PDB file of C-alpha atoms in Angstrom:
ATOM      1  CA  UNK A   1      31.532  -0.315 -17.238  1.00 51.00           C
ATOM      2  CA  UNK A   2      28.412  -0.257 -15.058  1.00 45.00           C
ATOM      3  CA  UNK A   3      30.103  -2.600 -12.542  1.00 47.00           C
ATOM      4  CA  UNK A   4      32.985  -0.142 -12.250  1.00 49.00           C
ATOM      5  CA  UNK A   5      30.496   2.628 -11.580  1.00 49.00           C
ATOM      6  CA  UNK A   6      28.679   0.476  -9.045  1.00 48.00           C
ATOM      7  CA  UNK A   7      31.855  -0.154  -7.063  1.00 50.00           C
ATOM      8  CA  UNK A   8      32.480   3.583  -6.900  1.00 52.00           C
ATOM      9  CA  UNK A   9      28.915   4.390  -6.007  1.00 52.00           C
ATOM     10  CA  UNK A  10      28.155   7.171  -3.554  1.00 54.00           C
ATOM     11  CA  UNK A  11      26.096   6.890  -0.367  1.00 53.00           C
ATOM     12  CA  UNK A  12      23.088   8.093  -2.393  1.00 54.00           C
ATOM     13  CA  UNK A  13      23.271   5.063  -4.701  1.00 52.00           C
ATOM     14  CA  UNK A  14      23.979   2.707  -1.815  1.00 52.00           C
ATOM     15  CA  UNK A  15      20.809   3.889  -0.121  1.00 54.00           C
ATOM     16  CA  UNK A  16      18.975   3.599  -3.409  1.00 54.00           C
ATOM     17  CA  UNK A  17      20.063   0.057  -4.248  1.00 51.00           C
ATOM     18  CA  UNK A  18      20.648  -1.478  -0.849  1.00 50.00           C
ATOM     19  CA  UNK A  19      18.191   0.357   1.330  1.00 49.00           C
ATOM     20  CA  UNK A  20      15.544  -1.654   3.131  1.00 42.00           C
ATOM     21  CA  UNK A  21      11.915  -0.854   2.631  1.00 41.00           C
ATOM     22  CA  UNK A  22       9.928  -0.611   5.833  1.00 37.00           C
ATOM     23  CA  UNK A  23       6.196  -0.878   6.342  1.00 33.00           C
ATOM     24  CA  UNK A  24       5.021   0.968   9.439  1.00 33.00           C
ATOM     25  CA  UNK A  25       2.359  -0.880  11.376  1.00 29.00           C
ATOM     26  CA  UNK A  26       0.136   1.083  13.695  1.00 33.00           C
ATOM     27  CA  UNK A  27       0.546   0.454  17.418  1.00 33.00           C
ATOM     28  CA  UNK A  28      -1.552   1.324  20.423  1.00 36.00           C
ATOM     29  CA  UNK A  29      -0.174   4.859  20.120  1.00 39.00           C
ATOM     30  CA  UNK A  30      -1.588   5.301  16.640  1.00 36.00           C
ATOM     31  CA  UNK A  31      -2.756   8.807  15.797  1.00 38.00           C
ATOM     32  CA  UNK A  32      -6.319   8.596  14.585  1.00 35.00           C
ATOM     33  CA  UNK A  33      -6.457  11.695  12.402  1.00 42.00           C
ATOM     34  CA  UNK A  34      -7.977  11.079   8.983  1.00 39.00           C
ATOM     35  CA  UNK A  35      -5.028  11.232   6.542  1.00 40.00           C
ATOM     36  CA  UNK A  36      -5.687  13.121   3.361  1.00 39.00           C
ATOM     37  CA  UNK A  37      -5.918  11.040   0.218  1.00 38.00           C
ATOM     38  CA  UNK A  38      -4.539  13.883  -1.882  1.00 37.00           C
ATOM     39  CA  UNK A  39      -0.857  13.257  -2.698  1.00 38.00           C
ATOM     40  CA  UNK A  40       1.803  15.795  -1.875  1.00 38.00           C
ATOM     41  CA  UNK A  41       3.110  17.467  -5.004  1.00 37.00           C
ATOM     42  CA  UNK A  42       6.569  16.095  -4.235  1.00 46.00           C
ATOM     43  CA  UNK A  43       5.369  12.517  -3.915  1.00 54.00           C
ATOM     44  CA  UNK A  44       4.185   9.964  -6.405  1.00 59.00           C
ATOM     45  CA  UNK A  45       0.383   9.812  -6.819  1.00 56.00           C
ATOM     46  CA  UNK A  46      -1.347   7.416  -4.462  1.00 57.00           C
ATOM     47  CA  UNK A  47      -3.677   6.132  -7.160  1.00 51.00           C
ATOM     48  CA  UNK A  48      -2.807   5.193 -10.715  1.00 52.00           C
ATOM     49  CA  UNK A  49      -5.686   6.070 -13.100  1.00 45.00           C
ATOM     50  CA  UNK A  50      -7.945   3.051 -13.470  1.00 47.00           C
ATOM     51  CA  UNK A  51      -8.245   1.408 -16.879  1.00 47.00           C
ATOM     52  CA  UNK A  52     -11.236  -0.724 -15.846  1.00 40.00           C
ATOM     53  CA  UNK A  53      -9.509  -4.097 -15.958  1.00 38.00           C
ATOM     54  CA  UNK A  54     -12.364  -5.703 -14.014  1.00 36.00           C
ATOM     55  CA  UNK A  55     -10.200  -8.476 -12.574  1.00 35.00           C
ATOM     56  CA  UNK A  56     -11.875  -9.930  -9.534  1.00 37.00           C
ATOM     57  CA  UNK A  57      -9.318 -12.537  -8.520  1.00 39.00           C
ATOM     58  CA  UNK A  58     -10.241 -15.371  -6.208  1.00 39.00           C
ATOM     59  CA  UNK A  59     -12.475 -14.631  -3.252  1.00 35.00           C
ATOM     60  CA  UNK A  60     -10.728 -14.718   0.069  1.00 37.00           C
ATOM     61  CA  UNK A  61     -13.617 -15.100   2.473  1.00 35.00           C
ATOM     62  CA  UNK A  62     -12.906 -18.215   4.508  1.00 34.00           C
ATOM     63  CA  UNK A  63     -15.695 -20.641   5.347  1.00 33.00           C
ATOM     64  CA  UNK A  64     -15.573 -19.309   8.880  1.00 37.00           C
ATOM     65  CA  UNK A  65     -16.061 -15.733   7.715  1.00 38.00           C
ATOM     66  CA  UNK A  66     -19.012 -16.759   5.565  1.00 35.00           C
ATOM     67  CA  UNK A  67     -20.712 -18.451   8.484  1.00 40.00           C
ATOM     68  CA  UNK A  68     -23.163 -16.759  10.772  1.00 49.00           C
ATOM     69  CA  UNK A  69     -21.583 -14.258  13.181  1.00 70.00           C
ATOM     70  CA  UNK A  70     -23.129 -13.337  16.496  1.00 84.00           C
ATOM     71  CA  UNK A  71     -22.724 -10.077  18.375  1.00 89.00           C
ATOM     72  CA  UNK A  72     -20.970 -10.550  21.700  1.00 89.00           C
ATOM     73  CA  UNK A  73     -23.308  -7.988  23.278  1.00 86.00           C
ATOM     74  CA  UNK A  74     -26.830  -8.691  21.990  1.00 88.00           C
ATOM     75  CA  UNK A  75     -26.217 -12.113  20.371  1.00 86.00           C
ATOM     76  CA  UNK A  76     -27.857 -10.889  17.193  1.00 81.00           C
ATOM     77  CA  UNK A  77     -26.739 -13.069  14.300  1.00 73.00           C
ATOM     78  CA  UNK A  78     -25.514 -11.801  10.946  1.00 65.00           C
ATOM     79  CA  UNK A  79     -25.056 -14.132   8.003  1.00 57.00           C
ATOM     80  CA  UNK A  80     -23.220 -12.466   5.141  1.00 54.00           C
ATOM     81  CA  UNK A  81     -20.310 -13.214   2.866  1.00 51.00           C
ATOM     82  CA  UNK A  82     -20.066  -9.680   1.512  1.00 51.00           C
ATOM     83  CA  UNK A  83     -20.097  -7.300   4.500  1.00 62.00           C
ATOM     84  CA  UNK A  84     -17.410  -7.490   7.211  1.00 71.00           C
ATOM     85  CA  UNK A  85     -18.915  -7.792  10.691  1.00 77.00           C
ATOM     86  CA  UNK A  86     -17.046  -4.915  12.351  1.00 86.00           C
ATOM     87  CA  UNK A  87     -20.028  -3.283  14.020  1.00 86.00           C
ATOM     88  CA  UNK A  88     -23.306  -4.907  15.021  1.00 87.00           C
ATOM     89  CA  UNK A  89     -26.169  -3.486  12.983  1.00 82.00           C
ATOM     90  CA  UNK A  90     -28.651  -4.291  15.744  1.00 85.00           C
ATOM     91  CA  UNK A  91     -27.074  -2.715  18.854  1.00 87.00           C
ATOM     92  CA  UNK A  92     -24.196  -0.771  17.291  1.00 85.00           C
ATOM     93  CA  UNK A  93     -21.484  -2.446  19.394  1.00 89.00           C
ATOM     94  CA  UNK A  94     -17.986  -2.745  17.946  1.00 90.00           C
ATOM     95  CA  UNK A  95     -16.968  -6.345  17.326  1.00 90.00           C
ATOM     96  CA  UNK A  96     -13.566  -8.036  17.838  1.00 92.00           C
ATOM     97  CA  UNK A  97     -11.145  -8.116  14.889  1.00 92.00           C
ATOM     98  CA  UNK A  98     -11.733 -10.924  12.392  1.00 90.00           C
ATOM     99  CA  UNK A  99      -8.380 -11.654  10.743  1.00 90.00           C
ATOM    100  CA  UNK A 100     -10.077 -13.657   7.984  1.00 90.00           C
ATOM    101  CA  UNK A 101     -11.424 -10.386   6.549  1.00 92.00           C
ATOM    102  CA  UNK A 102      -8.862  -8.859   4.188  1.00 95.00           C
ATOM    103  CA  UNK A 103      -8.238  -5.169   3.551  1.00 96.00           C
ATOM    104  CA  UNK A 104     -10.325  -5.036   0.392  1.00 95.00           C
ATOM    105  CA  UNK A 105     -13.303  -6.603   2.157  1.00 93.00           C
ATOM    106  CA  UNK A 106     -13.083  -4.027   4.948  1.00 94.00           C
ATOM    107  CA  UNK A 107     -13.879  -1.321   2.404  1.00 93.00           C
ATOM    108  CA  UNK A 108     -16.218  -3.393   0.246  1.00 91.00           C
ATOM    109  CA  UNK A 109     -13.822  -3.291  -2.725  1.00 92.00           C
ATOM    110  CA  UNK A 110     -13.074  -5.885  -5.379  1.00 91.00           C
ATOM    111  CA  UNK A 111      -9.714  -7.562  -4.838  1.00 91.00           C
ATOM    112  CA  UNK A 112      -7.797  -5.972  -7.685  1.00 92.00           C
ATOM    113  CA  UNK A 113      -4.827  -3.660  -8.046  1.00 95.00           C
ATOM    114  CA  UNK A 114      -6.535  -0.702  -9.672  1.00 92.00           C
ATOM    115  CA  UNK A 115      -9.023   0.890  -7.278  1.00 90.00           C
ATOM    116  CA  UNK A 116     -11.039   4.081  -7.075  1.00 81.00           C
ATOM    117  CA  UNK A 117      -9.547   6.450  -4.496  1.00 79.00           C
ATOM    118  CA  UNK A 118     -12.723   8.408  -3.804  1.00 81.00           C
ATOM    119  CA  UNK A 119     -14.688   5.311  -2.814  1.00 86.00           C
ATOM    120  CA  UNK A 120     -11.887   4.108  -0.566  1.00 92.00           C
ATOM    121  CA  UNK A 121     -11.576   7.440   1.240  1.00 92.00           C
ATOM    122  CA  UNK A 122     -15.327   7.709   1.786  1.00 93.00           C
ATOM    123  CA  UNK A 123     -15.614   4.192   3.204  1.00 93.00           C
ATOM    124  CA  UNK A 124     -12.533   4.712   5.339  1.00 94.00           C
ATOM    125  CA  UNK A 125     -14.041   7.798   6.969  1.00 92.00           C
ATOM    126  CA  UNK A 126     -17.349   5.991   7.452  1.00 92.00           C
ATOM    127  CA  UNK A 127     -15.584   3.218   9.383  1.00 91.00           C
ATOM    128  CA  UNK A 128     -13.572   5.650  11.463  1.00 88.00           C
ATOM    129  CA  UNK A 129     -16.714   7.466  12.502  1.00 87.00           C
ATOM    130  CA  UNK A 130     -17.987   4.179  13.893  1.00 86.00           C
ATOM    131  CA  UNK A 131     -14.720   2.792  15.270  1.00 86.00           C
ATOM    132  CA  UNK A 132     -12.671   5.767  16.433  1.00 79.00           C
ATOM    133  CA  UNK A 133     -11.741   5.147  20.099  1.00 73.00           C
ATOM    134  CA  UNK A 134     -12.538   8.766  20.976  1.00 78.00           C
ATOM    135  CA  UNK A 135     -16.129   8.150  19.887  1.00 80.00           C
ATOM    136  CA  UNK A 136     -16.652   5.148  22.195  1.00 86.00           C
ATOM    137  CA  UNK A 137     -15.084   6.527  25.375  1.00 85.00           C
ATOM    138  CA  UNK A 138     -18.366   6.075  27.255  1.00 89.00           C
ATOM    139  CA  UNK A 139     -18.622   2.389  26.298  1.00 90.00           C
ATOM    140  CA  UNK A 140     -17.393  -0.607  28.287  1.00 91.00           C
ATOM    141  CA  UNK A 141     -13.679  -1.391  28.575  1.00 92.00           C
ATOM    142  CA  UNK A 142     -14.146  -4.424  26.314  1.00 92.00           C
ATOM    143  CA  UNK A 143     -15.762  -2.391  23.549  1.00 92.00           C
ATOM    144  CA  UNK A 144     -13.156   0.371  23.829  1.00 91.00           C
ATOM    145  CA  UNK A 145     -10.434  -2.228  23.316  1.00 92.00           C
ATOM    146  CA  UNK A 146     -12.280  -3.698  20.338  1.00 92.00           C
ATOM    147  CA  UNK A 147     -12.694  -0.223  18.870  1.00 91.00           C
ATOM    148  CA  UNK A 148      -8.976   0.570  19.257  1.00 91.00           C
ATOM    149  CA  UNK A 149      -7.994  -2.700  17.550  1.00 93.00           C
ATOM    150  CA  UNK A 150     -10.516  -2.295  14.737  1.00 92.00           C
ATOM    151  CA  UNK A 151      -9.612   1.342  14.157  1.00 92.00           C
ATOM    152  CA  UNK A 152      -5.887   0.538  13.997  1.00 93.00           C
ATOM    153  CA  UNK A 153      -6.555  -2.251  11.488  1.00 95.00           C
ATOM    154  CA  UNK A 154      -8.736  -0.004   9.321  1.00 95.00           C
ATOM    155  CA  UNK A 155      -5.935   2.588   9.311  1.00 95.00           C
ATOM    156  CA  UNK A 156      -3.396  -0.068   8.302  1.00 97.00           C
ATOM    157  CA  UNK A 157      -5.727  -1.231   5.547  1.00 97.00           C
ATOM    158  CA  UNK A 158      -6.227   2.315   4.290  1.00 96.00           C
ATOM    159  CA  UNK A 159      -2.515   3.111   4.255  1.00 96.00           C
ATOM    160  CA  UNK A 160      -1.718  -0.127   2.448  1.00 97.00           C
ATOM    161  CA  UNK A 161      -4.349   0.302  -0.243  1.00 97.00           C
ATOM    162  CA  UNK A 162      -3.650   3.986  -0.902  1.00 95.00           C
ATOM    163  CA  UNK A 163       0.027   3.361  -1.680  1.00 96.00           C
ATOM    164  CA  UNK A 164       0.553   1.721  -5.114  1.00 96.00           C
ATOM    165  CA  UNK A 165       3.660  -0.205  -4.059  1.00 96.00           C
ATOM    166  CA  UNK A 166       2.215  -1.463  -0.773  1.00 96.00           C
ATOM    167  CA  UNK A 167      -1.010  -2.384  -2.567  1.00 97.00           C
ATOM    168  CA  UNK A 168       0.906  -4.348  -5.210  1.00 97.00           C
ATOM    169  CA  UNK A 169       2.776  -6.316  -2.555  1.00 97.00           C
ATOM    170  CA  UNK A 170      -0.444  -6.930  -0.642  1.00 97.00           C
ATOM    171  CA  UNK A 171      -2.472  -8.286  -3.569  1.00 97.00           C
ATOM    172  CA  UNK A 172       0.334 -10.672  -4.449  1.00 97.00           C
ATOM    173  CA  UNK A 173       0.509 -11.917  -0.872  1.00 95.00           C
ATOM    174  CA  UNK A 174      -3.236 -12.532  -0.948  1.00 96.00           C
ATOM    175  CA  UNK A 175      -2.624 -14.710  -3.998  1.00 95.00           C
ATOM    176  CA  UNK A 176      -0.026 -16.683  -2.054  1.00 95.00           C
ATOM    177  CA  UNK A 177       2.936 -15.173  -3.916  1.00 95.00           C
ATOM    178  CA  UNK A 178       5.919 -14.473  -1.664  1.00 90.00           C
ATOM    179  CA  UNK A 179       7.431 -11.008  -2.021  1.00 91.00           C
ATOM    180  CA  UNK A 180      10.993 -10.726  -0.727  1.00 87.00           C
ATOM    181  CA  UNK A 181      11.241  -7.053   0.195  1.00 78.00           C
ATOM    182  CA  UNK A 182      14.975  -7.369   0.957  1.00 77.00           C
ATOM    183  CA  UNK A 183      15.880  -9.116  -2.292  1.00 78.00           C
ATOM    184  CA  UNK A 184      19.159  -8.074  -3.896  1.00 78.00           C
ATOM    185  CA  UNK A 185      18.745  -6.893  -7.457  1.00 77.00           C
ATOM    186  CA  UNK A 186      20.658  -8.648 -10.229  1.00 81.00           C
ATOM    187  CA  UNK A 187      18.856  -6.946 -13.109  1.00 85.00           C
ATOM    188  CA  UNK A 188      21.682  -5.291 -15.066  1.00 90.00           C
ATOM    189  CA  UNK A 189      19.304  -3.015 -16.951  1.00 91.00           C
ATOM    190  CA  UNK A 190      17.684  -1.754 -13.758  1.00 89.00           C
ATOM    191  CA  UNK A 191      21.040  -1.259 -12.026  1.00 90.00           C
ATOM    192  CA  UNK A 192      22.364   0.684 -14.996  1.00 93.00           C
ATOM    193  CA  UNK A 193      19.263   2.858 -15.047  1.00 93.00           C
ATOM    194  CA  UNK A 194      19.605   3.626 -11.357  1.00 89.00           C
ATOM    195  CA  UNK A 195      23.266   4.554 -11.840  1.00 91.00           C
ATOM    196  CA  UNK A 196      22.230   7.024 -14.530  1.00 93.00           C
ATOM    197  CA  UNK A 197      19.584   8.483 -12.236  1.00 92.00           C
ATOM    198  CA  UNK A 198      22.182   8.829  -9.488  1.00 89.00           C
ATOM    199  CA  UNK A 199      24.532  10.715 -11.795  1.00 91.00           C
ATOM    200  CA  UNK A 200      21.729  13.004 -12.948  1.00 93.00           C
ATOM    201  CA  UNK A 201      20.727  13.793  -9.359  1.00 91.00           C
ATOM    202  CA  UNK A 202      24.303  14.503  -8.309  1.00 90.00           C
ATOM    203  CA  UNK A 203      24.862  16.784 -11.299  1.00 90.00           C
ATOM    204  CA  UNK A 204      21.603  18.705 -10.761  1.00 90.00           C
ATOM    205  CA  UNK A 205      22.532  22.180  -9.575  1.00 87.00           C
ATOM    206  CA  UNK A 206      19.123  23.524  -8.581  1.00 90.00           C
ATOM    207  CA  UNK A 207      15.639  22.467  -7.481  1.00 92.00           C
ATOM    208  CA  UNK A 208      14.213  22.903 -10.983  1.00 93.00           C
ATOM    209  CA  UNK A 209      16.602  20.280 -12.343  1.00 93.00           C
ATOM    210  CA  UNK A 210      15.748  17.930  -9.473  1.00 94.00           C
ATOM    211  CA  UNK A 211      12.028  18.345 -10.075  1.00 94.00           C
ATOM    212  CA  UNK A 212      12.529  17.564 -13.751  1.00 94.00           C
ATOM    213  CA  UNK A 213      14.212  14.279 -12.775  1.00 94.00           C
ATOM    214  CA  UNK A 214      11.427  13.677 -10.300  1.00 95.00           C
ATOM    215  CA  UNK A 215       8.865  14.092 -13.062  1.00 95.00           C
ATOM    216  CA  UNK A 216      10.687  11.519 -15.181  1.00 95.00           C
ATOM    217  CA  UNK A 217      10.723   9.129 -12.229  1.00 95.00           C
ATOM    218  CA  UNK A 218       7.004   9.604 -11.750  1.00 95.00           C
ATOM    219  CA  UNK A 219       6.373   8.625 -15.376  1.00 96.00           C
ATOM    220  CA  UNK A 220       8.505   5.505 -14.929  1.00 96.00           C
ATOM    221  CA  UNK A 221       6.678   4.694 -11.701  1.00 96.00           C
ATOM    222  CA  UNK A 222       3.267   4.994 -13.338  1.00 96.00           C
ATOM    223  CA  UNK A 223       4.354   2.859 -16.287  1.00 97.00           C
ATOM    224  CA  UNK A 224       5.656   0.161 -13.939  1.00 97.00           C
ATOM    225  CA  UNK A 225       2.373   0.324 -12.031  1.00 96.00           C
ATOM    226  CA  UNK A 226       0.477  -0.328 -15.261  1.00 96.00           C
ATOM    227  CA  UNK A 227       2.868  -3.180 -16.073  1.00 97.00           C
ATOM    228  CA  UNK A 228       2.157  -4.690 -12.673  1.00 98.00           C
ATOM    229  CA  UNK A 229      -1.603  -4.417 -13.192  1.00 96.00           C
ATOM    230  CA  UNK A 230      -1.358  -6.189 -16.552  1.00 97.00           C
ATOM    231  CA  UNK A 231       0.865  -8.947 -15.151  1.00 97.00           C
ATOM    232  CA  UNK A 232      -1.366  -9.430 -12.115  1.00 96.00           C
ATOM    233  CA  UNK A 233      -4.482  -9.624 -14.266  1.00 94.00           C
ATOM    234  CA  UNK A 234      -2.811 -12.265 -16.445  1.00 95.00           C
ATOM    235  CA  UNK A 235      -1.426 -14.089 -13.378  1.00 95.00           C
ATOM    236  CA  UNK A 236       2.101 -13.666 -14.696  1.00 97.00           C
ATOM    237  CA  UNK A 237       3.559 -13.409 -11.242  1.00 96.00           C
ATOM    238  CA  UNK A 238       7.239 -13.321 -12.222  1.00 95.00           C
ATOM    239  CA  UNK A 239       6.517 -10.262 -14.350  1.00 96.00           C
ATOM    240  CA  UNK A 240       4.523  -8.793 -11.481  1.00 97.00           C
ATOM    241  CA  UNK A 241       7.477  -9.278  -9.126  1.00 95.00           C
ATOM    242  CA  UNK A 242       9.782  -7.609 -11.642  1.00 94.00           C
ATOM    243  CA  UNK A 243       7.406  -4.632 -11.759  1.00 96.00           C
ATOM    244  CA  UNK A 244       7.436  -4.449  -7.953  1.00 96.00           C
ATOM    245  CA  UNK A 245      11.229  -4.274  -7.977  1.00 93.00           C
ATOM    246  CA  UNK A 246      11.087  -1.300 -10.323  1.00 94.00           C
ATOM    247  CA  UNK A 247       8.361   0.386  -8.294  1.00 95.00           C
ATOM    248  CA  UNK A 248      10.489  -0.058  -5.172  1.00 93.00           C
ATOM    249  CA  UNK A 249      13.579   1.593  -6.638  1.00 92.00           C
ATOM    250  CA  UNK A 250      11.728   4.403  -8.384  1.00 94.00           C
ATOM    251  CA  UNK A 251       9.981   5.235  -5.127  1.00 94.00           C
ATOM    252  CA  UNK A 252      13.264   5.111  -3.231  1.00 91.00           C
ATOM    253  CA  UNK A 253      14.931   7.375  -5.786  1.00 93.00           C
ATOM    254  CA  UNK A 254      12.084   9.849  -5.464  1.00 94.00           C
ATOM    255  CA  UNK A 255      12.455   9.871  -1.675  1.00 93.00           C
ATOM    256  CA  UNK A 256      16.159  10.699  -2.042  1.00 91.00           C
ATOM    257  CA  UNK A 257      15.325  13.601  -4.361  1.00 93.00           C
ATOM    258  CA  UNK A 258      12.726  14.905  -1.901  1.00 93.00           C
ATOM    259  CA  UNK A 259      15.436  15.056   0.769  1.00 90.00           C
ATOM    260  CA  UNK A 260      17.514  17.308  -1.473  1.00 87.00           C
ATOM    261  CA  UNK A 261      14.702  19.687  -2.410  1.00 85.00           C
TER     262      UNK A 261
END
């Protein structure tokens, strides 16, 4: 029966099941306003309440990153395997991007799925105060370029870590687990559930009904986020990937509802 429904699916369901998820990467034209960490009431929450899993994962500092760094301007050396060398503490000059430093290290966070939003936002704003290109306009051309690159990377890191789905994909990639973001879904249960959601959305005759469906989706999204955290902590990566698939489709369904509100 569900296959018959699938063949007669509407454009809404086609977008829901076959749509491609895109991750926007900042370019040289990046706007450097500080985005608010508070979620829009029509969107899923950016942070799932932490349950204090205390999973550290494997450290990702390479041997090169742990070695002594030297400032290109004053040649002052810094030897640390805990603090990313983005700005020289001696002369204050912005340093070139070090790709061996991951997004969690940029903000001094443990590499785990569940994070504290307030700490992330505070550290993000601290970095932007130091790296924002508008704040180094009197510096040399080299340092202005470094600042633009560092600021763009900090923004990318912030956006990735504040979104539960993007953060889930990112932590798996750090563990060396490939995430196929264009994978076709063969999970009959998930497909059936999405068909039911589609029917409910199409039959909703006012915004109140749509928001009720949206609330149900949010609960499903949060539960799948918790399932991902448990699977990731236990290194059950197949289960983690299954949770990501559900997160992807719940988020996509929510976006379709937002368009109708």
